[in-house]
Coordinates of C-alpha atoms and ligand atoms in Angstrom, one line a residue:
X1 CA 0.1 0.0 0.0
X2 CA 1.2 3.3 -0.9
X3 CA 0.7 6.1 1.9
X4 CA -1.0 9.2 0.1
X5 CA -0.6 12.4 1.5
X6 CA -4.0 13.3 0.9
X7 CA -5.3 10.6 3.1
X8 CA -3.0 11.3 6.4
X9 CA -4.1 13.3 9.4
X10 CA -2.2 16.7 8.9
X11 CA -1.4 16.6 12.6
X12 CA 1.3 13.9 12.4
X13 CA 3.5 16.5 10.3
X14 CA 2.8 19.3 12.8
X15 CA 6.4 20.4 14.1
X16 CA 8.3 17.7 12.0
X17 CA 10.8 18.2 9.2
X18 CA 9.6 16.8 6.0
X19 CA 11.9 16.3 2.9
X20 CA 10.0 16.8 -0.4
X21 CA 11.3 15.5 -3.6
X22 CA 9.7 17.7 -6.3
X23 CA 10.1 17.9 -10.0
X24 CA 11.0 21.6 -10.6
X25 CA 13.0 21.1 -13.9
X26 CA 11.5 23.7 -15.9
X27 CA 13.3 25.3 -18.9
X28 CA 14.9 28.8 -17.9
X29 CA 14.9 31.6 -20.4
X30 CA 17.5 34.5 -19.8
X31 CA 18.0 32.8 -16.2
X32 CA 14.2 33.3 -15.4
X33 CA 11.2 30.9 -15.4
X34 CA 8.7 31.9 -18.0
X35 CA 5.0 31.7 -16.7
X36 CA 4.1 29.4 -19.9
X37 CA 6.8 26.8 -18.6
X38 CA 5.7 26.8 -14.9
X39 CA 3.4 24.0 -15.3
X40 CA 5.4 21.7 -12.9
X41 CA 5.9 24.6 -10.4
X42 CA 2.0 24.9 -10.1
X43 CA 1.4 21.0 -9.9
X44 CA 3.7 21.1 -6.7
X45 CA 1.8 23.6 -4.8
X46 CA -1.0 21.4 -3.4
X47 CA 1.6 19.3 -1.6
X48 CA 3.5 22.4 -0.3
X49 CA 0.1 24.1 0.9
X50 CA -0.8 20.9 2.6
X51 CA 2.7 20.7 4.5
X52 CA 2.7 24.5 5.3
X53 CA -1.0 24.3 6.7
X54 CA -0.1 21.3 8.6
X55 CA 2.8 23.1 10.4
X56 CA 5.8 20.8 8.9
X57 CA 9.2 22.4 8.3
X58 CA 9.2 21.6 4.7
X59 CA 12.6 21.0 2.8
X60 CA 12.3 21.1 -1.0
X61 CA 14.9 19.2 -3.2
X62 CA 14.8 18.8 -6.7
X63 CA 17.1 18.8 -9.9
X64 CA 17.2 21.3 -12.9
X65 CA 18.6 21.0 -16.3
X66 CA 21.2 18.8 -17.7
X67 CA 24.5 20.2 -16.5
X68 CA 25.4 19.7 -13.0
X69 CA 26.3 23.6 -12.3
X70 CA 22.7 24.8 -13.0
X71 CA 21.0 26.3 -10.3
X72 CA 17.4 26.3 -8.7
X73 CA 17.5 29.9 -7.6
X74 CA 15.3 31.2 -10.4
X75 CA 12.6 28.5 -9.5
X76 CA 12.8 29.4 -6.0
X77 CA 12.3 32.9 -6.8
X78 CA 9.1 31.9 -9.1
X79 CA 7.8 29.6 -6.3
X80 CA 8.2 32.6 -3.8
X81 CA 5.7 34.4 -5.7
X82 CA 3.2 31.8 -5.0
X83 CA 4.1 30.5 -1.6
X84 CA 6.8 31.8 0.7
X85 CA 10.0 29.7 0.3
X86 CA 13.7 30.6 1.4
X87 CA 16.5 29.4 -1.1
X88 CA 19.2 28.1 1.3
X89 CA 22.6 26.3 0.9
X90 CA 21.6 24.2 4.1
X91 CA 18.5 24.2 6.5
X92 CA 19.1 24.7 10.1
X93 CA 17.2 24.2 13.4
X94 CA 15.7 27.8 13.3
X95 CA 12.9 26.9 11.0
X96 CA 9.6 27.5 12.2
X97 CA 6.6 25.2 11.7
X98 CA 5.0 26.2 8.4
X99 CA 8.4 27.3 6.9
X100 CA 9.6 26.1 3.5
X101 CA 13.1 26.1 2.2
X102 CA 14.6 25.0 -1.1
X103 CA 18.0 23.5 -1.6
X104 CA 20.2 23.7 -4.5
X105 CA 20.0 21.6 -7.6
X106 CA 20.5 17.9 -6.3
X107 CA 22.5 16.9 -9.3
X108 CA 25.4 19.4 -8.3
X109 CA 26.1 16.3 -6.0
X110 CA 27.5 13.3 -8.1
X111 CA 25.8 11.0 -5.3
X112 CA 22.5 11.9 -6.5
X113 CA 22.4 9.9 -9.8
X114 CA 24.8 7.2 -8.4
X115 CA 22.5 6.8 -5.2
X116 CA 25.6 6.9 -3.1
X117 CA 24.8 5.8 0.5
X118 CA 27.0 8.7 2.2
X119 CA 24.6 11.3 0.0
X120 CA 21.7 9.6 1.1
X121 CA 22.7 9.8 4.6
X122 CA 23.2 13.6 4.3
X123 CA 19.8 14.0 2.8
X124 CA 17.9 12.1 5.6
X125 CA 19.7 13.8 8.5
X126 CA 17.5 15.8 10.6
X127 CA 14.5 14.4 8.6
X128 CA 11.1 12.9 10.2
X129 CA 9.2 12.2 7.0
X130 CA 9.7 12.1 3.2
X131 CA 7.4 13.1 0.4
X132 CA 7.6 12.1 -3.2
X133 CA 5.7 14.4 -5.7
X134 CA 8.1 13.8 -8.5
X135 CA 6.5 11.7 -10.7
X136 CA 8.9 12.6 -13.7
X137 CA 11.9 11.0 -12.1
X138 CA 10.2 8.0 -10.3
X139 CA 11.8 5.8 -13.2
X140 CA 15.3 6.8 -11.9
X141 CA 17.2 5.0 -9.1
X142 CA 18.6 8.2 -7.6
X143 CA 19.6 9.1 -4.0
X144 CA 16.5 11.5 -3.5
X145 CA 14.0 9.1 -5.4
X146 CA 14.9 5.5 -3.9
X147 CA 18.0 5.9 -1.5
X148 CA 16.2 8.2 0.9
X149 CA 13.1 6.1 1.3
X150 CA 14.8 3.0 1.6
X151 CA 16.8 4.5 4.5
X152 CA 13.7 6.1 6.3
X153 CA 11.5 3.1 5.6
X154 CA 8.1 3.1 3.9
X155 CA 6.1 4.1 7.0
X156 CA 7.5 7.4 7.2
X157 CA 7.1 7.9 3.4
X158 CA 4.2 9.4 1.4
X159 CA 3.2 10.1 -2.1
X160 CA 2.2 13.7 -2.6
X161 CA -0.9 15.1 -4.2
X162 CA 0.7 15.3 -8.0
X163 CA 2.0 11.8 -7.6
X164 CA -1.1 10.6 -6.6
X165 CA -2.9 12.0 -9.5
X166 CA -0.3 10.5 -12.0
X167 CA -1.0 7.2 -10.3
X168 CA -4.7 7.4 -10.5
X169 CA -4.8 8.6 -14.2
X170 CA -2.2 6.3 -15.5
X171 CA -3.8 3.2 -13.9
X172 CA -6.8 4.2 -16.2
X173 CA -4.6 4.0 -18.9
X174 CA -3.3 0.6 -18.0
X175 CA -7.1 -0.5 -17.4
X176 CA -8.7 1.5 -20.0
X177 CA -12.5 1.7 -20.7
X178 CA -13.1 0.7 -24.1
X179 CA -12.7 1.1 -26.9
X180 CA -9.2 2.4 -26.1
X181 CA -6.7 3.9 -28.5
X182 CA -3.0 4.5 -28.0
X183 CA -1.2 7.2 -30.1
X184 CA 2.5 7.0 -30.3
X185 CA 4.6 9.8 -32.0
X186 CA 8.2 11.3 -31.4
X187 CA 11.5 9.8 -32.6
X188 CA 12.9 7.4 -30.0
X189 CA 11.6 3.8 -30.6
X190 CA 13.5 2.3 -27.6
X191 CA 11.2 4.1 -25.2
X192 CA 8.0 3.7 -27.3
X193 CA 8.2 0.2 -28.4
X194 CA 8.0 -1.4 -24.9
X195 CA 4.8 0.5 -24.4
X196 CA 3.3 -0.2 -27.7
X197 CA 4.0 -4.0 -27.0
X198 CA 2.7 -4.0 -23.3
X199 CA -0.3 -2.0 -24.1
X200 CA -1.4 -3.7 -27.2
X201 CA -3.6 -6.3 -25.6
X202 CA -5.3 -3.4 -23.6
X203 CA -6.3 -1.5 -26.6
X204 CA -8.3 -1.7 -30.0
X205 CA -6.0 0.4 -32.1
X206 CA -2.6 2.0 -32.1
X207 CA -2.1 5.1 -34.2
X208 CA 1.4 5.6 -35.5
X209 CA 3.1 9.1 -36.1
X210 CA 6.1 11.2 -35.7
X211 CA 9.4 9.5 -37.0
X212 CA 8.2 6.3 -35.7
X213 CA 5.9 6.0 -38.7
X214 CA 8.8 6.1 -41.0
X215 CA 10.1 2.7 -39.8
X216 CA 6.6 1.3 -40.5
X217 CA 6.7 2.9 -44.1
X218 CA 10.2 1.4 -45.0
X219 CA 9.1 -2.0 -43.6
X220 CA 5.9 -1.8 -45.8
X221 CA 8.1 -1.2 -48.9
X222 CA 7.3 2.5 -49.5
X223 CA 10.0 5.2 -50.5
X224 CA 10.8 7.3 -47.7
X225 CA 13.7 9.2 -49.1
X226 CA 15.8 10.8 -46.2
X227 CA 13.3 10.6 -43.7
X228 CA 14.6 9.9 -40.1
X229 CA 14.3 6.4 -38.9
X230 CA 15.4 4.6 -36.0
X231 CA 18.1 2.1 -37.2
X232 CA 17.8 0.0 -34.0
X233 CA 14.2 -0.5 -33.8
X234 CA 12.9 -4.1 -34.3
X235 CA 9.3 -3.8 -35.3
X236 CA 8.9 -7.4 -36.6
X237 CA 6.2 -8.2 -33.9
X238 CA 4.2 -5.1 -35.0
X239 CA 4.4 -4.8 -38.7
X240 CA 1.4 -7.2 -39.6
X241 CA -0.6 -6.3 -36.4
X242 CA -4.1 -5.4 -37.6
X243 CA -4.4 -2.9 -34.4
X244 CA -1.7 -0.7 -35.8
X245 CA -3.0 2.3 -37.9
X246 CA -0.8 3.8 -40.5
X247 CA -1.7 7.4 -41.4
X248 CA -2.1 7.8 -45.1
X249 CA -1.1 11.4 -45.8
X250 CA 2.1 13.0 -44.7
X251 CA 4.2 16.3 -45.1
X252 CA 7.4 15.9 -47.1
X253 CA 10.2 18.1 -47.3
X254 CA 12.6 18.4 -50.3
X255 CA 14.4 21.7 -51.4
X256 CA 11.2 23.7 -50.6
X257 CA 9.0 23.8 -47.4
X258 CA 7.2 20.6 -46.9
X259 CA 4.1 19.7 -48.9
X260 CA 1.2 17.2 -48.5
X261 CA 1.9 13.8 -49.9
X262 CA 0.3 10.4 -50.0
X263 CA 2.5 7.9 -48.5
X264 CA 2.9 6.4 -51.7
X265 CA 4.4 9.7 -53.2
X266 CA 7.4 10.4 -51.2
X267 CA 10.5 11.3 -53.4
X268 CA 14.2 10.1 -53.0
X269 CA 15.3 13.6 -52.2
X270 CA 12.6 14.3 -49.6
X271 CA 11.9 13.6 -45.9
X272 CA 8.9 12.9 -44.2
X273 CA 8.6 15.8 -41.4
X274 CA 4.9 15.6 -40.1
X275 CA 1.6 13.8 -40.5
X276 CA -0.8 15.7 -42.7
X277 CA -3.6 17.1 -40.8
X278 CA -5.9 15.6 -43.4
X279 CA -5.1 12.2 -42.3
X280 CA -6.9 12.6 -39.1
X281 CA -10.0 13.3 -41.2
X282 CA -9.8 10.1 -43.1
X283 CA -12.4 7.7 -41.8
X284 CA -10.3 5.0 -40.2
X285 CA -8.6 7.4 -37.8
X286 CA -11.5 10.0 -37.3
X287 CA -13.9 7.1 -36.3
X288 CA -11.6 5.4 -34.0
X289 CA -10.9 8.6 -32.3
X290 CA -14.5 9.7 -32.1
X291 CA -15.7 6.4 -30.6
X292 CA -12.9 6.0 -28.1
X293 CA -13.7 6.0 -24.4
X294 CA -10.0 6.1 -23.6
X295 CA -7.4 8.2 -25.7
X296 CA -3.6 7.6 -24.3
X297 CA -1.0 9.8 -26.3
X298 CA 2.7 10.4 -26.2
X299 CA 4.9 12.0 -28.5
X300 CA 4.6 14.8 -31.4
X301 CA 3.4 13.8 -34.7
X302 CA 6.0 15.9 -36.3
X303 CA 9.5 17.7 -36.4
X304 CA 7.9 20.5 -34.5
X305 CA 11.0 22.4 -33.6
X306 CA 11.5 23.2 -37.5
X307 CA 7.9 24.4 -37.4
X308 CA 6.1 21.4 -38.5
X309 CA 3.3 21.4 -35.8
X310 CA 0.3 21.2 -37.9
X311 CA -0.1 17.4 -37.6
X312 CA 0.2 17.6 -33.8
X313 CA -2.2 20.5 -33.6
X314 CA -4.9 18.9 -35.9
X315 CA -4.4 15.8 -33.3
X316 CA -4.8 17.9 -30.4
X317 CA -8.0 19.7 -31.7
X318 CA -9.4 16.1 -32.6
X319 CA -8.8 14.7 -29.4
X320 CA -10.1 17.8 -27.6
X321 CA -13.4 17.4 -29.4
X322 CA -14.0 13.9 -28.0
X323 CA -15.8 12.7 -25.0
X324 CA -13.0 10.0 -24.2
X325 CA -11.1 9.9 -21.1
X326 CA -7.8 11.8 -22.4
X327 CA -4.4 11.0 -20.8
X328 CA -1.6 12.7 -22.5
X329 CA 2.3 12.9 -21.7
X330 CA 5.5 14.1 -23.1
X331 CA 6.6 17.5 -22.4
X332 CA 6.4 18.7 -26.2
X333 CA 2.8 17.3 -26.6
X334 CA 1.8 18.9 -23.4
X335 CA 3.4 22.2 -24.2
X336 CA 1.7 22.5 -27.4
X337 CA -1.8 21.7 -25.7
X338 CA -1.0 24.7 -23.3
X339 CA -0.2 26.9 -26.1
X340 CA -3.4 26.3 -27.9
X341 CA -5.2 27.0 -24.4
X342 CA -6.8 23.6 -24.6
X343 CA -5.5 22.2 -21.4
X344 CA -8.9 22.3 -19.7
X345 CA -10.1 19.9 -22.3
X346 CA -8.0 17.2 -21.2
X347 CA -8.6 14.8 -18.2
X348 CA -4.9 14.4 -17.5
X349 CA -1.6 16.0 -18.7
X350 CA 1.2 13.9 -17.3
X351 CA 4.2 15.8 -15.8
X352 CA 6.2 13.0 -16.9
X353 CA 7.5 12.1 -20.3
X354 CA 9.9 9.1 -20.1
X355 CA 8.4 8.2 -16.6
X356 CA 4.7 8.0 -18.1
X357 CA 6.4 5.7 -20.9
X358 CA 8.1 3.5 -18.3
X359 CA 4.9 3.4 -16.1
X360 CA 2.6 2.1 -19.2
X361 CA 5.4 -0.3 -20.3
X362 CA 6.2 -1.9 -16.6
X363 CA 2.4 -2.1 -15.7
X364 CA 2.8 0.7 -13.2
X365 CA 6.0 -0.4 -11.5
X366 CA 8.7 2.2 -11.0
X367 CA 11.7 2.2 -8.6
X368 CA 10.6 5.3 -7.0
X369 CA 7.0 4.2 -6.6
X370 CA 7.9 0.6 -5.7
X371 CA 9.9 1.9 -2.8
X372 CA 7.1 3.6 -1.2
X373 CA 4.9 0.3 -1.3
X374 CA 7.2 -2.0 0.5
Ligands
ADP401 P1 9.1 12.6 -26.6 O1 10.1 13.8 -26.2 O2 7.7 13.3 -26.8 O3 9.0 11.4 -25.8 P2 10.9 11.8 -28.7 O4 11.8 12.2 -27.7 O5 10.8 10.3 -28.9 O6 9.3 12.1 -28.0 O7 10.7 12.6 -30.0 C1 10.6 13.7 -29.9 C2 11.3 14.2 -31.3 O8 10.7 13.6 -32.6 C3 11.1 15.9 -31.5 O9 12.5 16.4 -31.6 C4 10.4 15.8 -33.0 O10 11.2 16.8 -33.8 C5 10.9 14.4 -33.7 N1 10.0 14.2 -34.6 C6 8.8 13.7 -34.7 N2 8.4 13.6 -36.0 C7 9.8 13.6 -36.9 C8 9.9 13.5 -38.0 N3 8.9 12.9 -39.1 N4 11.1 13.7 -38.6 C9 12.0 14.1 -37.9 N5 11.9 14.4 -36.4 C10 10.7 14.0 -36.0
MG402 MG1 12.1 13.6 -25.9

């Protein structure tokens, strides 16, 4: 059993020190948090509010960026506009009940990623309870994700409000209402193939998009020119599966800006860069989406960084218009939904990309969640 923070008596936290692992890894633009990128910060507020009101001394830990020298200070500044928080190099015994502090980027310490026992020992010093509200790192065996709860013991560990939401909704993806559809885009087959394989028995259809589609087209004997393919992907087990839906119209780019083509018409010197929006109007896809009771989607339909967002935008509008339970993940897809101001049309936007994929592929067992259950 996982102990959910939402189900505890807040009094147990009064006058205790609680280490909270958050995922505050947001992009910084000119060293600042852009309001439009602050989704993960806002998702952390319910847990922080709860602990503050309970009279806990809350110590926030998180990582940010890819380089170990990056700082969380701008995130603390942003958070401080919502809830009072002090950015500190170490917390001390002067903290009062209800106080919140944030420590520097965990990944400045090499022991975080190696789950080093002496770094874990440092993290748990003076700590009474641990709360994990960082779903996006629950697939990582890091000190702040796995090491700390292992040392404290599961009776002192809790899943925060956002982690509870992730588990609740992704479990509805694992055990969907039928008919259910899985939509997979993006480029990295190694992270998507295990999801497709493990979810196939649960869903009626899998719609392929993004560069993943190119692997299918090659195997089906179509010319794909210079399109991106994942050389290492082995799709033998999927290629003749009748649940897999292949969009029939794509955007193909040669010397000029991409143009719409049938999948049979792509030229040798071109590359497929997006799913043509019209693909989603063709009956087999439109009906499948329209009739679905559950839609699970991860990964963009096209090479959006180069402006090929039309396929993904069309898909977003199509999904938004259905009555299905809508479970979406992947930073890029969620960002596009937010840009289109359609977030409220979706039941659930996961804060985890890789973690969501592993959750679906591993039937819900991630190291950071399993350790809370023991
Ligand atoms: P996610 O991050 O959503 O999990 P991936 O990391 O697997 O997905 O892939 C995202 C990348 O896939 C983006 O950089 C996007 O530009 C790229 N992509 C999608 N479709 C294509 C395509 N047809 N050609 C080239 N790149 C593509
Ligand atoms: Mg990615």
